[in-house]
XYZ file of C-alpha atoms in Angstrom:
152
model
C 1.503 -4.645 -22.168
C 2.370 -1.739 -20.025
C 1.972 1.780 -21.764
C 4.438 5.112 -21.446
C 3.639 6.871 -18.487
C 1.289 4.357 -16.914
C 1.375 3.994 -12.854
C 2.336 0.748 -12.048
C 2.435 -2.284 -8.514
C 6.027 -3.723 -8.142
C 6.302 -6.999 -6.517
C 9.945 -5.263 -4.975
C 8.085 -2.185 -3.339
C 6.509 1.137 -4.308
C 5.084 2.912 -6.839
C 6.756 2.769 -10.657
C 6.056 5.203 -13.579
C 6.925 3.208 -16.643
C 9.136 5.193 -18.124
C 10.018 3.328 -21.501
C 10.006 -0.169 -22.999
C 12.855 -1.561 -24.699
C 12.788 -4.182 -26.453
C 11.631 -7.191 -23.518
C 12.510 -4.842 -21.212
C 10.541 -1.682 -18.683
C 12.957 0.580 -17.458
C 10.672 2.087 -14.066
C 10.607 4.875 -12.490
C 9.942 5.516 -8.391
C 6.773 7.613 -8.383
C 8.784 9.556 -5.918
C 12.814 9.666 -5.851
C 15.544 9.530 -8.481
C 15.224 6.021 -9.118
C 15.180 4.144 -12.082
C 15.244 0.180 -12.978
C 15.113 -2.092 -15.503
C 13.066 -5.020 -15.079
C 11.919 -7.845 -17.977
C 8.634 -7.031 -19.879
C 7.996 -10.614 -19.052
C 8.703 -11.153 -15.684
C 6.348 -10.681 -12.894
C 8.289 -7.741 -11.360
C 4.990 -5.404 -12.368
C 1.721 -6.470 -10.027
C -0.854 -4.456 -11.527
C -1.865 -1.086 -12.428
C -2.713 1.824 -9.267
C -6.061 1.921 -9.351
C -8.008 4.784 -10.531
C -9.078 7.907 -8.435
C -12.679 6.769 -8.140
C -12.046 3.593 -6.705
C -8.864 5.617 -4.303
C -11.702 7.754 -3.205
C -14.244 4.630 -2.609
C -11.069 2.879 -0.480
C -10.437 5.387 1.623
C -14.180 6.546 2.196
C -14.213 2.336 4.121
C -10.647 2.799 6.012
C -13.204 2.338 8.874
C -14.687 -0.385 7.942
C -11.724 -2.215 7.134
C -11.883 -4.517 9.495
C -7.939 -5.835 11.074
C -6.451 -9.199 11.187
C -6.035 -11.382 14.762
C -3.974 -13.917 15.161
C -3.456 -15.798 18.734
C -0.170 -15.661 18.483
C 2.472 -13.860 16.699
C 3.733 -16.634 14.547
C -0.193 -16.399 13.422
C 0.477 -13.006 12.940
C 3.517 -12.727 11.253
C 1.546 -15.686 9.133
C -1.292 -13.147 7.525
C 0.460 -9.903 7.742
C 2.222 -12.120 5.412
C -0.368 -12.654 3.568
C -1.734 -10.476 3.213
C 1.069 -8.366 1.843
C 1.500 -11.084 -0.745
C -1.889 -9.657 -3.031
C -0.922 -6.367 -3.093
C -4.288 -4.922 -2.389
C -5.234 -1.865 -0.951
C -7.777 -2.877 1.364
C -4.755 -5.482 2.499
C -2.928 -2.957 3.146
C -4.318 -1.189 5.391
C -6.209 -3.873 7.334
C -1.614 -4.114 8.325
C -1.606 -0.793 9.177
C -4.723 -0.154 11.027
C -3.804 -3.288 13.344
C -0.148 -2.144 13.751
C -1.632 1.607 14.848
C -3.625 -0.225 17.340
C -1.753 -2.923 18.270
C 0.482 -0.353 19.756
C -1.984 2.306 20.914
C -3.233 -1.085 22.925
C 1.122 -1.759 23.854
C 1.416 -4.719 22.404
C 3.419 -4.503 19.255
C 5.724 -7.150 18.536
C 8.704 -6.487 16.672
C 8.387 -7.701 13.303
C 5.364 -5.235 13.843
C 6.176 -1.447 12.444
C 8.621 -3.196 9.433
C 4.717 -4.578 8.029
C 3.540 -1.286 8.450
C 6.633 0.116 6.851
C 6.236 -1.718 4.201
C 2.230 -1.506 3.505
C 2.234 2.123 4.135
C 4.737 2.572 1.590
C 2.522 0.379 -0.791
C -0.120 2.166 -0.443
C 0.281 6.132 0.806
C 2.463 5.435 -2.900
C -0.614 4.090 -4.520
C -2.616 7.141 -2.933
C 0.068 9.492 -3.769
C 0.461 8.282 -7.220
C -3.569 8.289 -7.814
C -4.608 11.532 -6.068
C -1.933 13.634 -6.910
C 0.102 14.729 -3.500
C 3.134 13.996 -1.748
C 3.018 10.788 0.119
C 3.700 12.441 3.514
C 0.154 14.327 2.381
C -1.541 11.338 2.069
C -2.259 10.340 6.571
C -3.761 13.655 6.619
C -5.620 13.623 3.566
C -6.992 9.889 5.374
C -7.414 11.396 7.957
C -10.004 14.306 6.453
C -11.687 12.147 4.152
C -12.991 9.864 6.785
C -13.670 13.228 9.709
C -15.597 14.437 7.652
C -17.290 11.198 6.404
C -17.989 10.260 10.159
C -21.310 13.395 9.822
């Protein structure tokens, strides 16, 4: 049972706020935007609640130390990206984002990788935005500033 106002991670993408409970259904409102949807309360659409502020701040400080995904070829890489995304975990999303960033920088990016990067960013940046209380488009710069500050 989810309390009203709780931010949750939805399987179909992104962060949602539990807006209402109507019998055996929840009404979810997208964290940023006007989209609303109704989902069964006993279904598996809601994966988990967002993490705490302390957990998010710790996760962001760990970004430089989170490993990238290594694979011998694109087929295995896609499978590892799929596996990472289905865990609905911040560390896994960061791993995908970092992997695509580095492969892009090294000009070794496969066509499918940008899609995974965008999905991972939608989940992770959305969760960070909801937890930290600022817009999603500010999350990337916040991470960069935090990581740079922690380097000193």
